XYZ file of C-alpha atoms in Angstrom:
437
model
C 0.000 0.000 0.000
C 1.386 3.400 -0.991
C 1.091 5.519 2.157
C 2.474 8.624 0.438
C -0.466 8.507 -1.947
C -2.865 7.983 0.954
C -1.364 10.969 2.764
C -1.822 13.092 -0.341
C -5.385 11.897 -0.787
C -6.186 12.616 2.845
C -4.653 16.064 2.501
C -7.055 16.951 -0.290
C -10.158 15.121 0.907
C -10.463 16.158 4.537
C -13.766 17.819 5.264
C -14.616 21.020 7.090
C -16.924 19.989 9.951
C -16.176 21.182 13.427
C -16.923 20.648 17.112
C -16.265 17.893 19.566
C -14.741 14.991 17.667
C -13.235 13.984 20.957
C -13.023 10.240 21.237
C -11.733 8.112 18.391
C -9.497 8.609 15.385
C -11.802 10.033 12.710
C -11.477 10.935 9.062
C -13.994 11.350 6.285
C -14.074 12.533 2.680
C -15.476 15.958 1.807
C -16.725 14.877 -1.603
C -18.893 12.052 -0.272
C -21.724 14.190 1.189
C -21.613 11.876 4.185
C -23.486 14.272 6.553
C -26.474 14.109 4.215
C -26.726 10.334 3.976
C -30.274 9.118 4.622
C -29.996 5.377 4.079
C -27.132 2.980 4.718
C -26.562 -0.746 4.968
C -25.166 -1.831 8.331
C -23.063 -4.950 7.951
C -22.648 -7.435 10.794
C -19.605 -7.081 12.998
C -16.426 -8.587 11.660
C -14.498 -10.523 14.267
C -10.777 -10.855 14.808
C -10.670 -13.543 12.136
C -12.201 -11.174 9.557
C -15.494 -13.058 9.189
C -18.932 -11.577 9.761
C -20.521 -12.602 13.060
C -24.228 -13.427 12.877
C -26.519 -15.130 15.379
C -30.310 -15.212 15.113
C -30.664 -15.944 18.839
C -31.802 -12.611 20.268
C -30.286 -13.403 23.677
C -26.824 -14.088 22.292
C -23.871 -11.777 22.688
C -23.377 -11.505 18.917
C -26.996 -10.633 18.215
C -27.097 -8.002 20.953
C -23.923 -6.356 19.700
C -25.152 -6.192 16.094
C -28.566 -4.996 17.186
C -27.144 -2.291 19.439
C -24.842 -0.962 16.740
C -27.709 -0.665 14.272
C -29.958 1.103 16.778
C -27.369 3.821 17.342
C -28.110 4.942 13.785
C -31.837 4.369 13.661
C -32.784 6.008 16.953
C -30.026 8.558 17.444
C -28.907 9.642 13.972
C -32.145 9.611 11.976
C -30.685 7.427 9.251
C -32.688 4.630 7.699
C -30.679 1.435 7.959
C -30.803 -2.056 6.600
C -29.265 -4.128 9.404
C -27.756 -7.345 8.109
C -26.569 -8.531 11.499
C -29.823 -8.501 13.441
C -33.157 -9.631 12.044
C -35.469 -7.479 14.128
C -39.101 -8.492 14.271
C -40.270 -5.342 12.520
C -37.690 -5.910 9.794
C -38.850 -9.478 9.271
C -42.285 -8.116 8.376
C -40.820 -5.590 5.959
C -38.459 -8.025 4.259
C -40.943 -9.862 2.108
C -38.105 -11.037 -0.119
C -35.335 -11.884 2.341
C -33.481 -13.872 -0.303
C -32.274 -10.769 -2.100
C -30.305 -9.654 0.954
C -28.327 -12.887 0.997
C -26.339 -11.694 -2.007
C -24.846 -8.947 0.165
C -22.920 -11.597 2.114
C -21.083 -12.933 -0.924
C -17.284 -13.070 -0.956
C -16.554 -10.065 -3.125
C -13.202 -9.604 -4.817
C -13.286 -5.867 -4.095
C -15.338 -3.233 -2.331
C -16.275 -1.923 -5.767
C -18.011 -5.220 -6.505
C -19.663 -5.249 -3.072
C -20.863 -1.660 -3.545
C -22.414 -2.525 -6.919
C -24.475 -5.272 -5.277
C -25.400 -3.108 -2.280
C -26.560 -0.327 -4.581
C -28.607 -2.550 -6.870
C -30.288 -4.404 -3.999
C -30.886 -1.588 -1.513
C -30.443 1.749 -3.349
C -28.698 3.041 -0.202
C -26.188 5.893 -0.027
C -23.503 3.520 1.180
C -22.616 0.884 3.741
C -20.608 0.583 6.942
C -18.606 -2.364 8.257
C -17.706 -2.477 11.971
C -14.697 -4.609 12.852
C -13.475 -5.762 16.241
C -9.688 -5.516 16.045
C -8.962 -6.099 19.734
C -10.740 -8.422 22.157
C -8.638 -9.567 25.072
C -8.990 -10.364 28.746
C -5.861 -9.766 30.790
C -5.996 -11.435 34.202
C -3.298 -10.270 36.572
C -2.604 -9.854 40.257
C -2.030 -6.744 42.290
C 0.537 -7.905 44.882
C 0.316 -7.253 48.585
C 2.263 -4.189 49.668
C 3.207 -3.028 53.155
C 3.330 0.720 53.751
C 4.116 3.023 56.635
C 1.067 5.228 57.097
C 0.857 8.349 59.261
C -2.377 8.381 61.227
C -3.976 11.288 63.023
C -6.655 11.976 65.606
C -8.026 15.310 66.835
C -10.953 17.022 68.509
C -12.987 19.898 67.056
C -15.133 22.185 69.162
C -17.767 24.564 67.787
C -20.349 26.798 69.415
C -18.482 27.043 72.721
C -17.278 30.132 74.613
C -14.010 30.009 72.645
C -15.658 29.608 69.249
C -14.121 27.111 66.867
C -11.017 25.363 68.075
C -9.021 22.196 67.436
C -7.109 20.427 70.179
C -5.806 17.078 71.381
C -4.045 16.509 68.033
C -2.075 13.266 67.914
C 0.030 11.750 65.107
C 1.509 8.287 64.864
C 2.713 5.807 62.249
C 1.389 2.323 61.596
C 2.602 -0.480 59.356
C -0.258 -1.385 57.029
C -0.498 -4.033 54.312
C -2.667 -3.532 51.244
C -3.830 -7.085 50.490
C -3.221 -8.800 47.160
C -6.084 -8.666 44.667
C -6.884 -10.654 41.533
C -7.854 -8.283 38.720
C -9.154 -8.438 35.184
C -8.220 -5.820 32.614
C -10.422 -5.823 29.538
C -9.207 -4.603 26.150
C -11.535 -3.976 23.233
C -10.958 -2.049 20.018
C -13.290 -1.393 17.088
C -12.692 0.207 13.718
C -15.339 1.278 11.235
C -15.044 1.721 7.485
C -17.793 3.319 5.418
C -18.036 3.067 1.625
C -20.134 4.891 -0.961
C -22.087 3.477 -3.902
C -18.904 3.041 -5.946
C -17.032 1.204 -3.193
C -14.841 4.194 -2.379
C -13.819 4.426 1.265
C -15.318 7.655 2.592
C -14.865 7.329 6.354
C -12.514 5.648 8.791
C -12.883 5.615 12.554
C -11.074 3.707 15.278
C -11.512 3.608 19.018
C -10.510 1.365 21.904
C -11.096 0.929 25.601
C -8.830 -0.519 28.285
C -10.810 -0.817 31.478
C -11.224 -2.651 34.744
C -14.968 -2.137 34.556
C -15.469 0.474 37.254
C -17.663 2.523 34.904
C -19.964 -0.475 34.507
C -20.732 -0.834 38.186
C -17.494 -2.227 39.560
C -15.146 -5.108 38.919
C -16.012 -7.467 41.776
C -18.523 -9.490 39.766
C -16.113 -9.920 36.879
C -13.216 -10.837 39.130
C -15.292 -13.329 41.084
C -16.681 -14.937 37.968
C -13.319 -15.434 36.311
C -11.329 -16.492 39.336
C -13.952 -18.652 41.038
C -17.159 -18.147 42.936
C -20.554 -16.982 41.761
C -20.425 -13.900 39.485
C -22.854 -11.044 39.426
C -25.350 -11.575 36.596
C -24.858 -8.072 35.195
C -21.086 -8.410 35.087
C -20.507 -11.994 34.049
C -17.719 -12.164 31.422
C -19.944 -12.409 28.342
C -22.193 -9.580 29.491
C -19.200 -7.492 30.375
C -17.936 -7.807 26.798
C -21.257 -6.501 25.467
C -21.184 -3.516 27.838
C -17.683 -2.483 26.736
C -18.762 -2.851 23.115
C -21.770 -0.612 23.733
C -19.594 2.054 25.347
C -17.305 2.235 22.323
C -20.265 2.313 19.940
C -21.817 5.179 21.912
C -18.656 7.244 21.466
C -18.722 6.557 17.735
C -22.366 7.600 17.568
C -21.584 10.909 19.290
C -18.832 11.709 16.810
C -21.012 10.703 13.860
C -23.784 12.927 15.202
C -21.290 15.816 15.249
C -20.646 15.206 11.553
C -24.336 15.727 10.852
C -24.858 18.688 13.179
C -21.781 20.615 12.156
C -22.533 20.281 8.471
C -25.484 22.568 9.178
C -23.783 24.836 11.703
C -20.674 25.492 9.611
C -22.667 27.288 6.928
C -23.527 30.033 9.409
C -20.001 31.036 10.393
C -18.776 34.388 9.065
C -15.206 34.535 7.734
C -12.743 37.350 7.240
C -11.006 37.744 3.867
C -7.851 35.809 4.704
C -7.167 32.227 3.698
C -5.143 29.429 5.289
C -3.700 26.567 3.254
C -1.764 23.496 4.347
C 1.733 22.254 3.648
C 1.387 18.999 5.570
C 2.682 17.303 8.716
C 5.819 15.324 9.461
C 4.821 12.231 11.411
C 6.673 9.745 13.619
C 7.388 6.329 12.148
C 4.934 4.516 14.417
C 1.927 6.138 12.707
C 3.341 6.812 9.239
C 2.050 3.412 8.133
C -1.125 3.379 10.226
C -4.080 4.354 8.066
C -6.397 5.303 10.931
C -3.913 7.463 12.846
C -2.539 9.026 9.683
C -5.905 10.067 8.348
C -7.076 11.239 11.774
C -4.125 13.604 12.226
C -4.655 15.189 8.808
C -8.373 15.513 9.477
C -7.744 17.155 12.841
C -5.315 19.650 11.334
C -7.966 20.928 8.926
C -11.016 20.446 11.111
C -9.613 22.575 13.928
C -8.416 25.251 11.521
C -12.053 25.781 10.625
C -13.346 25.523 14.168
C -10.878 27.780 15.967
C -10.152 30.466 13.385
C -12.311 33.063 11.643
C -10.522 32.881 8.288
C -11.273 30.972 5.104
C -9.795 27.503 4.766
C -8.346 26.181 1.497
C -8.770 22.423 1.800
C -7.864 21.350 -1.721
C -4.718 23.396 -2.211
C -6.143 24.927 -5.380
C -6.921 28.343 -3.907
C -4.854 31.471 -3.372
C -3.897 31.086 0.253
C -1.293 33.511 1.584
C -0.824 31.664 4.850
C 0.005 28.013 5.370
C 0.064 25.552 8.238
C 2.922 23.126 8.582
C 3.685 20.883 11.495
C 5.730 18.119 13.030
C 4.288 15.494 15.331
C 7.278 14.145 17.229
C 5.349 11.764 19.472
C 2.006 10.041 19.117
C 1.633 7.168 21.540
C -0.546 5.337 24.024
C 1.556 4.055 26.916
C 0.704 2.166 30.032
C 2.256 2.476 33.464
C 1.872 0.240 36.498
C 0.592 2.104 39.548
C 1.629 0.370 42.775
C -0.905 -0.372 45.520
C -1.458 2.653 47.750
C -3.706 3.976 50.486
C -5.730 7.102 51.104
C -7.117 8.364 54.407
C -10.686 9.188 55.296
C -11.680 11.295 58.297
C -13.915 9.189 60.531
C -16.164 10.711 63.183
C -15.520 8.637 66.316
C -17.624 10.446 68.877
C -19.888 13.499 69.122
C -21.057 15.342 72.231
C -23.447 18.263 72.704
C -23.956 20.460 75.739
C -25.807 23.707 76.449
C -24.303 26.779 78.072
C -25.385 30.366 78.761
C -23.458 33.552 78.080
C -23.286 36.564 80.405
C -26.548 37.888 78.983
C -28.354 34.647 79.656
C -28.514 33.549 76.022
C -28.496 29.821 75.460
C -25.872 28.208 73.163
C -25.060 24.657 72.186
C -21.475 23.497 72.223
C -20.541 20.586 69.939
C -17.447 18.462 70.441
C -16.460 16.015 67.704
C -13.673 13.476 67.949
C -12.104 12.451 64.611
C -9.674 9.755 63.608
C -8.260 8.875 60.195
C -9.022 5.490 58.698
C -7.148 3.697 55.924
C -8.701 2.985 52.516
C -6.877 0.386 50.409
C -6.286 0.789 46.665
C -4.920 -2.105 44.675
C -2.359 -1.568 41.943
C -3.474 -1.151 38.341
C -2.369 -0.382 34.804
C -2.865 3.264 33.838
C -3.125 4.243 30.158
C -1.930 7.661 29.026
C -1.893 9.016 25.482
C 0.847 11.513 24.683
C 1.099 13.733 21.612
C 3.889 16.240 21.209
C 4.969 18.455 18.375
C 5.368 21.860 16.801
C 3.048 23.696 14.414
C 3.847 26.854 12.464
C 1.897 29.372 10.447
C 4.078 30.538 7.583
C 3.651 32.996 4.735
C 4.139 32.220 1.049
C 7.894 32.801 1.420
C 8.198 30.326 4.275
C 8.634 32.930 7.006
C 7.313 31.718 10.371
C 4.574 34.022 11.646
C 3.161 31.950 14.508
C 4.708 28.950 16.248
C 3.426 26.641 18.949
C 5.098 23.657 20.616
C 3.730 21.488 23.393
C 3.349 17.988 24.761
C -0.257 17.044 25.546
C -1.716 14.082 27.400
C -5.174 12.541 27.580
C -6.719 9.109 27.790
C -6.707 8.806 23.991
C -4.235 10.006 21.386
C -6.887 11.662 19.210
C -7.888 13.897 22.133
C -4.290 14.807 22.999
C -3.671 15.706 19.358
C -6.648 18.032 19.375
C -5.378 19.795 22.510
C -2.097 20.533 20.737
C -3.702 21.875 17.580
C -6.451 23.797 19.382
C -3.892 25.891 21.261
C -1.958 26.493 18.040
C -5.014 27.724 16.156
C -5.938 29.997 19.040
C -2.628 31.812 18.475
C -3.141 31.786 14.701
C -6.573 33.365 14.988
C -5.269 36.100 17.282
C -2.511 36.892 14.810
C -4.691 36.962 11.688
C -7.626 38.841 13.203
C -5.626 41.166 15.429
C -7.633 40.094 18.476
């Protein structure tokens, strides 16, 4: 695959929409009219082995995943879909000739051939294929760790003759052991490719989640189920996989919704008579051959130029821009770091006393005395994921003179977000320079 040609194609085909594309690595083609699509075919999920996963059992994990993905479009994005992965009851009534849809599952020699069949059978604007590229359970153990912890006790008095006061403060150290804990780290990644009626790829999107399951109600059920004992029904391993899948799909739906909304909003933005063009980005070797990261970075460069500046944007390179953006991404990575077991301290109310007293004028008051003591809260060790993007972006004139420069290293939970932080700050400086604000 010729990545230089892809980079050039991305450079000319990145679209203008704006707003919070803040989760996965997104790119789409300006010439496709994607925000205006009204009808698409939703293919079943492709598994790690590349085959489509289909199950007619409505209680199965595969069916639920396919069904959920389709519903994100139908109910949230107002797009008519033909779901090939889940035969919903209402669809069964509509599909009077179900045989014609079977041809869409053929082994096509190219997406062009698949698109020809999709178009002739469904007359849709295009089709989307979700693909699970990462599905892994990582059992591991947080070891026991003994720590020296400084404890504290004290008394607080309020409402007494002396007002608020603290006394009887005591500090001491204890040796405390955070117990070992069996853990399960779940990894799931999904990419999406959308094609038009001619089989041309018009959108790529990739997202992943690395989680212990705390956002799904805790990890105890999962841990218990995989290491012995009776698991919680809601968090048994198969159900847990579906919940992570749904979370990633929801993020994709939000970004796709932004594509639709911003297509309308962008027409309303007033621009000053200055134009920015693009000279490209130098990229680190780890993403130079990665289609999803490569396209996402180019998309972000142009998307944020539109969002955070008030000037015209020359996307194709065929205009008469007098200013150009050029950049270097020196680091684009997702790294993980082991966090050792640790403790935090909570303030525990041990005892409370109340007593009445009278001042010199005979007014009644209530004095409160509260005795506090710290208590230890254990935290097991865990793997922490941090995305880091660093680089330098410049605004130059037609002679190559640097007018605005910005360098920084940004972190977030995902690389696409960190990249946006870097470019957002750069375009803030660019806008100030070009508008005189």
